[in-house]
């Protein structure tokens, strides 16, 4: 397939904001896509490999500017000037490519989509000396044979800002509409669920495309878990009280500590193949060598997939630490031994998805949780089965809840004993209860530079929630509180300086003191109240918001949605 065909698809997708229209356009495209072109499925989301792969394109704006300059013969200064004016490097590349087309006579070779993906895949492979130069030549070569519209989408893909309003869920619905046309509405709903489940188990859109293309629900059902390949985790819903929990789940049910750590999926393929993944599907095996060792030593079984929460604790006092303290270990790739000593983790296992060659997803929770107890040898401060009671007594559950809070944990989880494990779903059979209801996980989409003491730093941050219906991020307020001016040595500090450093490479537009920021950095925010507000695109504003933590463990798809904001607004009334 020519890359031009894909660029034209992007163009028509971005020309409409209507979800149904997008699904229709995409579905027509998918019908024409051959199996040889399966890898283009990744490009639909601006990626080059399955979403769990660590090989991301990762090109900075600065590098893209250099490549545009080289390919078009315009000085870098001119490219930057245009960027400031237009605010979209892709559009700059398009404009300059147009100009070049008019001033040069040579005809362009046609760019195939395969050539594009092959070239893009070379980028994350480059390492060591001369990497920047090599990356620039790969991009320049692509740009040199690109038409203006191809240049537009090449650059947007490179800098990770495709702007076509497509999510995994749009692709899912387009697959239903393309390959299950003859099914009735009820059956289509079932197909949609099966496709979502296939996506959540494989996290590989090209693989799901290949199978969906067969048009058979049975085939979709054959997609299984694979040990060593990350899986999306099952998520919980929130209820205000233990009583509500029992009402929703029935009696008896399991009540567990809700640990204040981060989610860790543990895969054991063989004795020497143990890998750890976050809920963002990132491989963090190297970051937590002690967890690998505990699994080797204290968990019985040839192969398995465990779901757990890793919690940090103070080496000396053994007191559990809040998530923010240990979140730095997730990203840290150097001096691992040192930080491991400073901030050790305890692994609290609460579920099992696979054991000795067999998927347990459809087994009831009661069976799964009792298997965990059989195969794990509890070693506090190393690895343990999550603290749990199975009860039908509200009184006992309340006492357990109090104990969890006294132990510095967030609250409790209540779980139905008969439920299956549904990867990727926010299910109604696993419920969380915690005292602080008023917090959201929001993404930073803009900021303002400070003045006076804070000049040179970004000091006020625009927060956005996610609107599932339109696939857009909607602003819900500004925050500057909770971030420190000065860090304290030896602590995990969220300072203005640190945030500025993290956010600067993500700036997409700059106007005076205000900048727009690519939605990537997620923060947990508490607030006093939600108000209606015409000032923000969500229609809501947070009163007295305060940042409590960076959430490097959380994927964008799991931030607070507009529906959740609305629900909490109603509840608060
Ligand atoms: P929160 O911000 O409240 O942690 P969340 O959006 O991060 O919520 P939820 O799925 O809504 O995630 O809340 C459950 C989270 O709590 C899980 O993702 C997991 O990381 C953590 N957790 C801690 N203890 C348990 C447990 N015993 N069972 C299941 N999840 C647990």
Tab-separated table of N, CA and C in Angstrom, residues 70-210:
chain	number	residue	atom	x	y	z
A	70	UNK	N	16.641	20.064	7.045
A	70	UNK	CA	17.548	19.408	6.101
A	70	UNK	C	16.804	18.970	4.835
A	71	UNK	N	15.597	18.428	5.022
A	71	UNK	CA	14.864	17.898	3.872
A	71	UNK	C	14.342	19.002	2.965
A	72	UNK	N	14.017	20.150	3.549
A	72	UNK	CA	13.403	21.206	2.720
A	72	UNK	C	14.405	22.284	2.321
A	73	UNK	N	15.572	22.234	2.908
A	73	UNK	CA	16.579	23.245	2.589
A	73	UNK	C	16.315	24.589	3.269
A	74	UNK	N	15.320	24.637	4.173
A	74	UNK	CA	15.049	25.883	4.916
A	74	UNK	C	15.896	25.884	6.187
A	75	UNK	N	16.326	27.060	6.596
A	75	UNK	CA	17.115	27.116	7.836
A	75	UNK	C	16.293	26.691	9.050
A	76	UNK	N	16.991	26.198	10.079
A	76	UNK	CA	16.268	25.758	11.287
A	76	UNK	C	15.467	26.898	11.903
A	77	UNK	N	16.064	28.110	11.817
A	77	UNK	CA	15.395	29.280	12.407
A	77	UNK	C	14.032	29.500	11.770
A	78	UNK	N	14.019	29.357	10.455
A	78	UNK	CA	12.769	29.551	9.716
A	78	UNK	C	11.730	28.501	10.138
A	79	UNK	N	12.206	27.251	10.286
A	79	UNK	CA	11.285	26.182	10.695
A	79	UNK	C	10.689	26.514	12.069
A	80	UNK	N	11.560	26.974	12.989
A	80	UNK	CA	11.082	27.298	14.338
A	80	UNK	C	10.084	28.455	14.284
A	81	UNK	N	10.414	29.462	13.458
A	81	UNK	CA	9.490	30.612	13.313
A	81	UNK	C	8.112	30.151	12.858
A	82	UNK	N	8.109	29.285	11.839
A	82	UNK	CA	6.834	28.774	11.318
A	82	UNK	C	6.093	27.990	12.404
A	83	UNK	N	6.859	27.230	13.178
A	83	UNK	CA	6.266	26.393	14.227
A	83	UNK	C	5.563	27.274	15.261
A	84	UNK	N	6.246	28.364	15.641
A	84	UNK	CA	5.655	29.267	16.643
A	84	UNK	C	4.353	29.850	16.101
A	85	UNK	N	4.361	30.122	14.757
A	85	UNK	CA	3.191	30.726	14.133
A	85	UNK	C	2.040	29.713	14.024
A	86	UNK	N	2.379	28.521	13.517
A	86	UNK	CA	1.318	27.544	13.203
A	86	UNK	C	0.996	26.633	14.386
A	87	UNK	N	1.993	26.350	15.212
A	87	UNK	CA	1.753	25.528	16.399
A	87	UNK	C	1.625	24.042	16.129
A	88	UNK	N	2.063	23.588	14.960
A	88	UNK	CA	1.961	22.161	14.648
A	88	UNK	C	3.102	21.845	13.680
A	89	UNK	N	4.067	21.068	14.166
A	89	UNK	CA	5.244	20.803	13.314
A	89	UNK	C	4.866	20.063	12.029
A	90	UNK	N	3.824	19.240	12.115
A	90	UNK	CA	3.362	18.527	10.925
A	90	UNK	C	2.928	19.505	9.840
A	91	UNK	N	2.144	20.497	10.261
A	91	UNK	CA	1.670	21.517	9.299
A	91	UNK	C	2.843	22.309	8.729
A	92	UNK	N	3.861	22.529	9.557
A	92	UNK	CA	5.050	23.246	9.076
A	92	UNK	C	5.711	22.419	7.976
A	93	UNK	N	5.867	21.114	8.233
A	93	UNK	CA	6.495	20.242	7.236
A	93	UNK	C	5.669	20.240	5.946
A	94	UNK	N	4.352	20.224	6.106
A	94	UNK	CA	3.472	20.215	4.931
A	94	UNK	C	3.674	21.485	4.108
A	95	UNK	N	3.686	22.628	4.812
A	95	UNK	CA	3.816	23.915	4.123
A	95	UNK	C	5.163	24.006	3.394
A	96	UNK	N	6.219	23.598	4.096
A	96	UNK	CA	7.540	23.722	3.487
A	96	UNK	C	7.721	22.721	2.348
A	97	UNK	N	7.081	21.539	2.479
A	97	UNK	CA	7.175	20.553	1.405
A	97	UNK	C	6.443	21.071	0.165
A	98	UNK	N	5.338	21.758	0.391
A	98	UNK	CA	4.571	22.367	-0.700
A	98	UNK	C	5.452	23.370	-1.442
A	99	UNK	N	6.126	24.198	-0.661
A	99	UNK	CA	6.991	25.229	-1.214
A	99	UNK	C	8.105	24.585	-2.040
A	100	UNK	N	8.652	23.504	-1.471
A	100	UNK	CA	9.770	22.836	-2.149
A	100	UNK	C	9.291	22.219	-3.468
A	101	UNK	N	8.090	21.669	-3.431
A	101	UNK	CA	7.534	21.019	-4.614
A	101	UNK	C	7.417	22.033	-5.755
A	102	UNK	N	7.032	23.250	-5.383
A	102	UNK	CA	6.855	24.274	-6.411
A	102	UNK	C	8.188	24.793	-6.945
A	103	UNK	N	9.238	24.691	-6.134
A	103	UNK	CA	10.497	25.284	-6.578
A	103	UNK	C	11.477	24.278	-7.165
A	104	UNK	N	11.227	22.988	-6.990
A	104	UNK	CA	12.139	22.018	-7.606
A	104	UNK	C	11.387	21.249	-8.676
A	105	UNK	N	12.160	20.705	-9.612
A	105	UNK	CA	11.495	20.063	-10.738
A	105	UNK	C	11.441	18.542	-10.614
A	106	UNK	N	12.386	18.003	-9.820
A	106	UNK	CA	12.477	16.536	-9.858
A	106	UNK	C	11.206	15.874	-9.308
A	107	UNK	N	10.861	14.764	-9.955
A	107	UNK	CA	9.628	14.104	-9.528
A	107	UNK	C	9.929	13.214	-8.310
A	108	UNK	N	8.928	13.039	-7.471
A	108	UNK	CA	9.164	12.279	-6.245
A	108	UNK	C	8.877	10.802	-6.443
A	109	UNK	N	9.708	9.979	-5.822
A	109	UNK	CA	9.442	8.546	-5.849
A	109	UNK	C	8.263	8.289	-4.921
A	110	UNK	N	7.439	7.280	-5.256
A	110	UNK	CA	6.308	7.094	-4.334
A	110	UNK	C	6.726	6.281	-3.124
A	111	UNK	N	6.218	6.752	-2.001
A	111	UNK	CA	6.597	6.193	-0.706
A	111	UNK	C	5.593	5.098	-0.347
A	112	UNK	N	6.089	3.900	-0.044
A	112	UNK	CA	5.136	2.870	0.381
A	112	UNK	C	5.017	2.893	1.902
A	113	UNK	N	3.876	2.391	2.365
A	113	UNK	CA	3.661	2.353	3.816
A	113	UNK	C	4.682	1.420	4.458
A	114	UNK	N	5.058	0.365	3.736
A	114	UNK	CA	6.032	-0.590	4.283
A	114	UNK	C	7.383	0.097	4.491
A	115	UNK	N	7.748	0.912	3.486
A	115	UNK	CA	9.024	1.634	3.609
A	115	UNK	C	8.977	2.542	4.853
A	116	UNK	N	7.844	3.196	5.043
A	116	UNK	CA	7.732	4.107	6.189
A	116	UNK	C	7.877	3.328	7.501
A	117	UNK	N	7.124	2.256	7.640
A	117	UNK	CA	7.181	1.544	8.927
A	117	UNK	C	8.556	0.901	9.131
A	118	UNK	N	9.147	0.371	8.046
A	118	UNK	CA	10.499	-0.207	8.177
A	118	UNK	C	11.490	0.850	8.641
A	119	UNK	N	11.392	2.043	8.046
A	119	UNK	CA	12.338	3.109	8.425
A	119	UNK	C	12.097	3.550	9.862
A	120	UNK	N	10.820	3.729	10.224
A	120	UNK	CA	10.522	4.186	11.590
A	120	UNK	C	11.001	3.164	12.620
A	121	UNK	N	10.929	1.883	12.249
A	121	UNK	CA	11.356	0.840	13.189
A	121	UNK	C	12.862	0.857	13.432
A	122	UNK	N	13.591	1.482	12.501
A	122	UNK	CA	15.047	1.562	12.713
A	122	UNK	C	15.378	2.558	13.817
A	123	UNK	N	14.506	3.551	14.017
A	123	UNK	CA	14.842	4.648	14.934
A	123	UNK	C	15.141	4.188	16.363
A	124	UNK	N	14.221	3.421	17.002
A	124	UNK	CA	14.537	3.050	18.393
A	124	UNK	C	15.667	2.024	18.515
A	125	UNK	N	16.093	1.452	17.388
A	125	UNK	CA	17.176	0.462	17.445
A	125	UNK	C	18.542	1.139	17.554
A	126	UNK	N	18.592	2.415	17.131
A	126	UNK	CA	19.893	3.102	17.101
A	126	UNK	C	20.375	3.428	18.500
A	127	UNK	N	21.652	3.223	18.694
A	127	UNK	CA	22.247	3.491	20.013
A	127	UNK	C	23.648	4.034	19.829
A	128	UNK	N	24.135	4.686	20.839
A	128	UNK	CA	25.550	5.071	20.880
A	128	UNK	C	25.896	6.271	20.040
A	129	UNK	N	27.169	6.342	19.699
A	129	UNK	CA	27.701	7.524	19.023
A	129	UNK	C	27.055	7.718	17.647
A	130	UNK	N	26.805	8.946	17.310
A	130	UNK	CA	26.287	9.253	15.975
A	130	UNK	C	24.802	8.953	15.799
A	131	UNK	N	24.113	8.598	16.907
A	131	UNK	CA	22.699	8.234	16.805
A	131	UNK	C	21.849	9.364	16.232
A	132	UNK	N	22.083	10.576	16.757
A	132	UNK	CA	21.249	11.708	16.323
A	132	UNK	C	21.373	11.898	14.810
A	133	UNK	N	22.619	11.889	14.315
A	133	UNK	CA	22.858	12.073	12.878
A	133	UNK	C	22.161	10.998	12.063
A	134	UNK	N	22.256	9.771	12.545
A	134	UNK	CA	21.638	8.655	11.795
A	134	UNK	C	20.117	8.797	11.775
A	135	UNK	N	19.561	9.208	12.915
A	135	UNK	CA	18.103	9.382	12.971
A	135	UNK	C	17.678	10.463	11.979
A	136	UNK	N	18.442	11.567	11.993
A	136	UNK	CA	18.083	12.663	11.079
A	136	UNK	C	18.137	12.180	9.627
A	137	UNK	N	19.151	11.364	9.286
A	137	UNK	CA	19.186	10.951	7.868
A	137	UNK	C	18.034	10.018	7.525
A	138	UNK	N	17.635	9.165	8.458
A	138	UNK	CA	16.482	8.289	8.149
A	138	UNK	C	15.227	9.137	7.890
A	139	UNK	N	15.018	10.128	8.767
A	139	UNK	CA	13.818	10.960	8.613
A	139	UNK	C	13.912	11.820	7.355
A	140	UNK	N	15.105	12.358	7.120
A	140	UNK	CA	15.267	13.218	5.940
A	140	UNK	C	14.989	12.423	4.671
A	141	UNK	N	15.465	11.179	4.639
A	141	UNK	CA	15.251	10.363	3.443
A	141	UNK	C	13.749	10.161	3.198
A	142	UNK	N	13.013	9.920	4.277
A	142	UNK	CA	11.556	9.750	4.126
A	142	UNK	C	10.922	11.049	3.642
A	143	UNK	N	11.312	12.151	4.289
A	143	UNK	CA	10.702	13.444	3.936
A	143	UNK	C	11.017	13.832	2.493
A	144	UNK	N	12.210	13.440	2.034
A	144	UNK	CA	12.617	13.839	0.686
A	144	UNK	C	11.691	13.230	-0.357
A	145	UNK	N	11.159	12.040	-0.086
A	145	UNK	CA	10.260	11.481	-1.098
A	145	UNK	C	8.787	11.621	-0.704
A	146	UNK	N	8.503	12.489	0.280
A	146	UNK	CA	7.115	12.644	0.723
A	146	UNK	C	6.425	13.820	0.037
A	147	UNK	N	5.157	13.608	-0.298
A	147	UNK	CA	4.343	14.723	-0.794
A	147	UNK	C	3.954	15.559	0.429
A	148	UNK	N	3.406	16.783	0.238
A	148	UNK	CA	3.077	17.597	1.409
A	148	UNK	C	2.203	16.879	2.436
A	149	UNK	N	1.146	16.206	1.997
A	149	UNK	CA	0.254	15.558	2.977
A	149	UNK	C	0.976	14.400	3.692
A	150	UNK	N	1.880	13.732	2.953
A	150	UNK	CA	2.648	12.658	3.598
A	150	UNK	C	3.613	13.239	4.625
A	151	UNK	N	4.216	14.387	4.279
A	151	UNK	CA	5.146	15.038	5.214
A	151	UNK	C	4.413	15.420	6.499
A	152	UNK	N	3.181	15.926	6.331
A	152	UNK	CA	2.370	16.315	7.490
A	152	UNK	C	2.229	15.154	8.470
A	153	UNK	N	1.807	13.983	7.952
A	153	UNK	CA	1.538	12.868	8.865
A	153	UNK	C	2.802	12.123	9.295
A	154	UNK	N	3.828	12.189	8.446
A	154	UNK	CA	5.101	11.598	8.884
A	154	UNK	C	5.606	12.317	10.125
A	155	UNK	N	5.607	13.651	10.063
A	155	UNK	CA	6.122	14.419	11.205
A	155	UNK	C	5.224	14.246	12.420
A	156	UNK	N	3.920	14.268	12.208
A	156	UNK	CA	3.034	14.085	13.366
A	156	UNK	C	3.252	12.711	14.007
A	157	UNK	N	3.473	11.693	13.156
A	157	UNK	CA	3.733	10.358	13.707
A	157	UNK	C	5.043	10.379	14.494
A	158	UNK	N	6.042	11.016	13.913
A	158	UNK	CA	7.364	11.038	14.564
A	158	UNK	C	7.325	11.700	15.933
A	159	UNK	N	6.597	12.816	16.027
A	159	UNK	CA	6.587	13.512	17.325
A	159	UNK	C	5.448	13.022	18.228
A	160	UNK	N	4.730	12.002	17.770
A	160	UNK	CA	3.722	11.360	18.624
A	160	UNK	C	2.474	12.195	18.843
A	161	UNK	N	2.044	12.884	17.805
A	161	UNK	CA	0.868	13.740	17.964
A	161	UNK	C	0.050	13.701	16.670
A	162	UNK	N	-0.617	12.559	16.434
A	162	UNK	CA	-1.273	12.317	15.148
A	162	UNK	C	-2.506	13.189	14.918
A	163	UNK	N	-3.191	13.556	15.958
A	163	UNK	CA	-4.367	14.437	15.897
A	163	UNK	C	-5.462	13.964	14.953
A	164	UNK	N	-5.784	12.657	14.990
A	164	UNK	CA	-6.874	12.187	14.131
A	164	UNK	C	-8.052	11.677	14.965
A	165	UNK	N	-7.916	11.758	16.281
A	165	UNK	CA	-9.027	11.393	17.162
A	165	UNK	C	-9.424	9.930	17.100
A	166	UNK	N	-8.427	9.059	17.021
A	166	UNK	CA	-8.717	7.621	16.984
A	166	UNK	C	-8.173	6.954	18.235
A	167	UNK	N	-9.012	6.153	18.884
A	167	UNK	CA	-8.509	5.349	20.000
A	167	UNK	C	-8.708	3.877	19.670
A	168	UNK	N	-8.203	3.092	20.579
A	168	UNK	CA	-8.371	1.651	20.449
A	168	UNK	C	-9.851	1.301	20.268
A	169	UNK	N	-10.731	2.013	21.006
A	169	UNK	CA	-12.152	1.669	20.941
A	169	UNK	C	-12.739	2.000	19.564
A	170	UNK	N	-12.221	3.043	18.899
A	170	UNK	CA	-12.702	3.358	17.546
A	170	UNK	C	-12.293	2.229	16.595
A	171	UNK	N	-11.071	1.754	16.772
A	171	UNK	CA	-10.588	0.672	15.907
A	171	UNK	C	-11.417	-0.598	16.154
A	172	UNK	N	-11.708	-0.848	17.423
A	172	UNK	CA	-12.523	-2.030	17.762
A	172	UNK	C	-13.866	-1.983	17.024
A	173	UNK	N	-14.543	-0.830	17.104
A	173	UNK	CA	-15.860	-0.728	16.463
A	173	UNK	C	-15.744	-0.799	14.938
A	174	UNK	N	-14.648	-0.267	14.392
A	174	UNK	CA	-14.458	-0.333	12.944
A	174	UNK	C	-14.222	-1.786	12.505
A	175	UNK	N	-13.545	-2.564	13.338
A	175	UNK	CA	-13.337	-3.988	13.011
A	175	UNK	C	-14.679	-4.723	13.000
A	176	UNK	N	-15.538	-4.399	13.973
A	176	UNK	CA	-16.869	-5.025	14.013
A	176	UNK	C	-17.613	-4.689	12.731
A	177	UNK	N	-17.595	-3.409	12.402
A	177	UNK	CA	-18.380	-2.974	11.258
A	177	UNK	C	-17.800	-3.501	9.928
A	178	UNK	N	-16.496	-3.679	9.860
A	178	UNK	CA	-15.884	-4.152	8.608
A	178	UNK	C	-16.103	-5.645	8.382
A	179	UNK	N	-15.947	-6.443	9.432
A	179	UNK	CA	-15.894	-7.891	9.213
A	179	UNK	C	-17.072	-8.684	9.775
A	180	UNK	N	-18.001	-7.993	10.427
A	180	UNK	CA	-19.135	-8.717	11.005
A	180	UNK	C	-20.444	-8.046	10.573
A	181	UNK	N	-20.406	-7.570	9.316
A	181	UNK	CA	-21.528	-6.808	8.767
A	181	UNK	C	-22.866	-7.526	8.879
A	182	UNK	N	-22.824	-8.855	8.599
A	182	UNK	CA	-24.101	-9.577	8.550
A	182	UNK	C	-24.693	-9.875	9.925
A	183	UNK	N	-23.956	-9.645	10.963
A	183	UNK	CA	-24.456	-9.964	12.301
A	183	UNK	C	-25.539	-8.957	12.708
A	184	UNK	N	-26.509	-9.409	13.530
A	184	UNK	CA	-27.509	-8.444	14.007
A	184	UNK	C	-26.946	-7.625	15.168
A	185	UNK	N	-27.706	-6.625	15.630
A	185	UNK	CA	-27.169	-5.672	16.616
A	185	UNK	C	-26.702	-6.360	17.900
A	186	UNK	N	-27.504	-7.332	18.378
A	186	UNK	CA	-27.141	-8.050	19.611
A	186	UNK	C	-25.821	-8.790	19.420
A	187	UNK	N	-25.727	-9.489	18.276
A	187	UNK	CA	-24.515	-10.268	18.002
A	187	UNK	C	-23.304	-9.348	17.865
A	188	UNK	N	-23.560	-8.180	17.274
A	188	UNK	CA	-22.447	-7.237	17.100
A	188	UNK	C	-21.887	-6.801	18.451
A	189	UNK	N	-22.799	-6.651	19.425
A	189	UNK	CA	-22.353	-6.265	20.771
A	189	UNK	C	-21.425	-7.331	21.340
A	190	UNK	N	-21.813	-8.579	21.089
A	190	UNK	CA	-20.995	-9.689	21.591
A	190	UNK	C	-19.631	-9.701	20.886
A	191	UNK	N	-19.661	-9.453	19.571
A	191	UNK	CA	-18.400	-9.414	18.818
A	191	UNK	C	-17.505	-8.303	19.363
A	192	UNK	N	-18.132	-7.148	19.620
A	192	UNK	CA	-17.359	-6.010	20.114
A	192	UNK	C	-16.664	-6.374	21.430
A	193	UNK	N	-17.388	-7.073	22.305
A	193	UNK	CA	-16.802	-7.502	23.586
A	193	UNK	C	-15.650	-8.472	23.342
A	194	UNK	N	-15.877	-9.398	22.398
A	194	UNK	CA	-14.841	-10.403	22.125
A	194	UNK	C	-13.585	-9.734	21.548
A	195	UNK	N	-13.795	-8.727	20.695
A	195	UNK	CA	-12.631	-8.037	20.119
A	195	UNK	C	-11.891	-7.290	21.220
A	196	UNK	N	-12.664	-6.618	22.103
A	196	UNK	CA	-12.011	-5.891	23.197
A	196	UNK	C	-11.211	-6.860	24.072
A	197	UNK	N	-11.805	-8.005	24.340
A	197	UNK	CA	-11.109	-8.976	25.177
A	197	UNK	C	-9.834	-9.462	24.472
A	198	UNK	N	-9.919	-9.664	23.152
A	198	UNK	CA	-8.718	-10.075	22.409
A	198	UNK	C	-7.644	-8.986	22.488
A	199	UNK	N	-8.072	-7.737	22.398
A	199	UNK	CA	-7.102	-6.628	22.484
A	199	UNK	C	-6.468	-6.615	23.884
A	200	UNK	N	-7.302	-6.759	24.916
A	200	UNK	CA	-6.785	-6.691	26.287
A	200	UNK	C	-5.840	-7.840	26.623
A	201	UNK	N	-6.082	-8.988	25.981
A	201	UNK	CA	-5.204	-10.125	26.264
A	201	UNK	C	-3.907	-10.049	25.468
A	202	UNK	N	-3.985	-9.535	24.228
A	202	UNK	CA	-2.778	-9.557	23.384
A	202	UNK	C	-2.066	-8.212	23.328
A	203	UNK	N	-2.823	-7.123	23.436
A	203	UNK	CA	-2.277	-5.777	23.238
A	203	UNK	C	-1.543	-5.680	21.907
A	204	UNK	N	-2.101	-6.380	20.918
A	204	UNK	CA	-1.465	-6.396	19.612
A	204	UNK	C	-2.557	-6.244	18.543
A	205	UNK	N	-2.708	-5.004	18.045
A	205	UNK	CA	-3.804	-4.721	17.109
A	205	UNK	C	-3.664	-5.472	15.789
A	206	UNK	N	-2.426	-5.697	15.347
A	206	UNK	CA	-2.241	-6.385	14.074
A	206	UNK	C	-2.720	-7.833	14.203
A	207	UNK	N	-2.414	-8.437	15.320
A	207	UNK	CA	-2.844	-9.815	15.565
A	207	UNK	C	-4.375	-9.891	15.616
A	208	UNK	N	-4.979	-8.937	16.313
A	208	UNK	CA	-6.433	-8.929	16.433
A	208	UNK	C	-7.062	-8.697	15.053
A	209	UNK	N	-6.459	-7.828	14.254
A	209	UNK	CA	-6.954	-7.566	12.892
A	209	UNK	C	-6.982	-8.867	12.092
A	210	UNK	N	-5.866	-9.590	12.137
A	210	UNK	CA	-5.762	-10.844	11.359
A	210	UNK	C	-6.896	-11.801	11.701
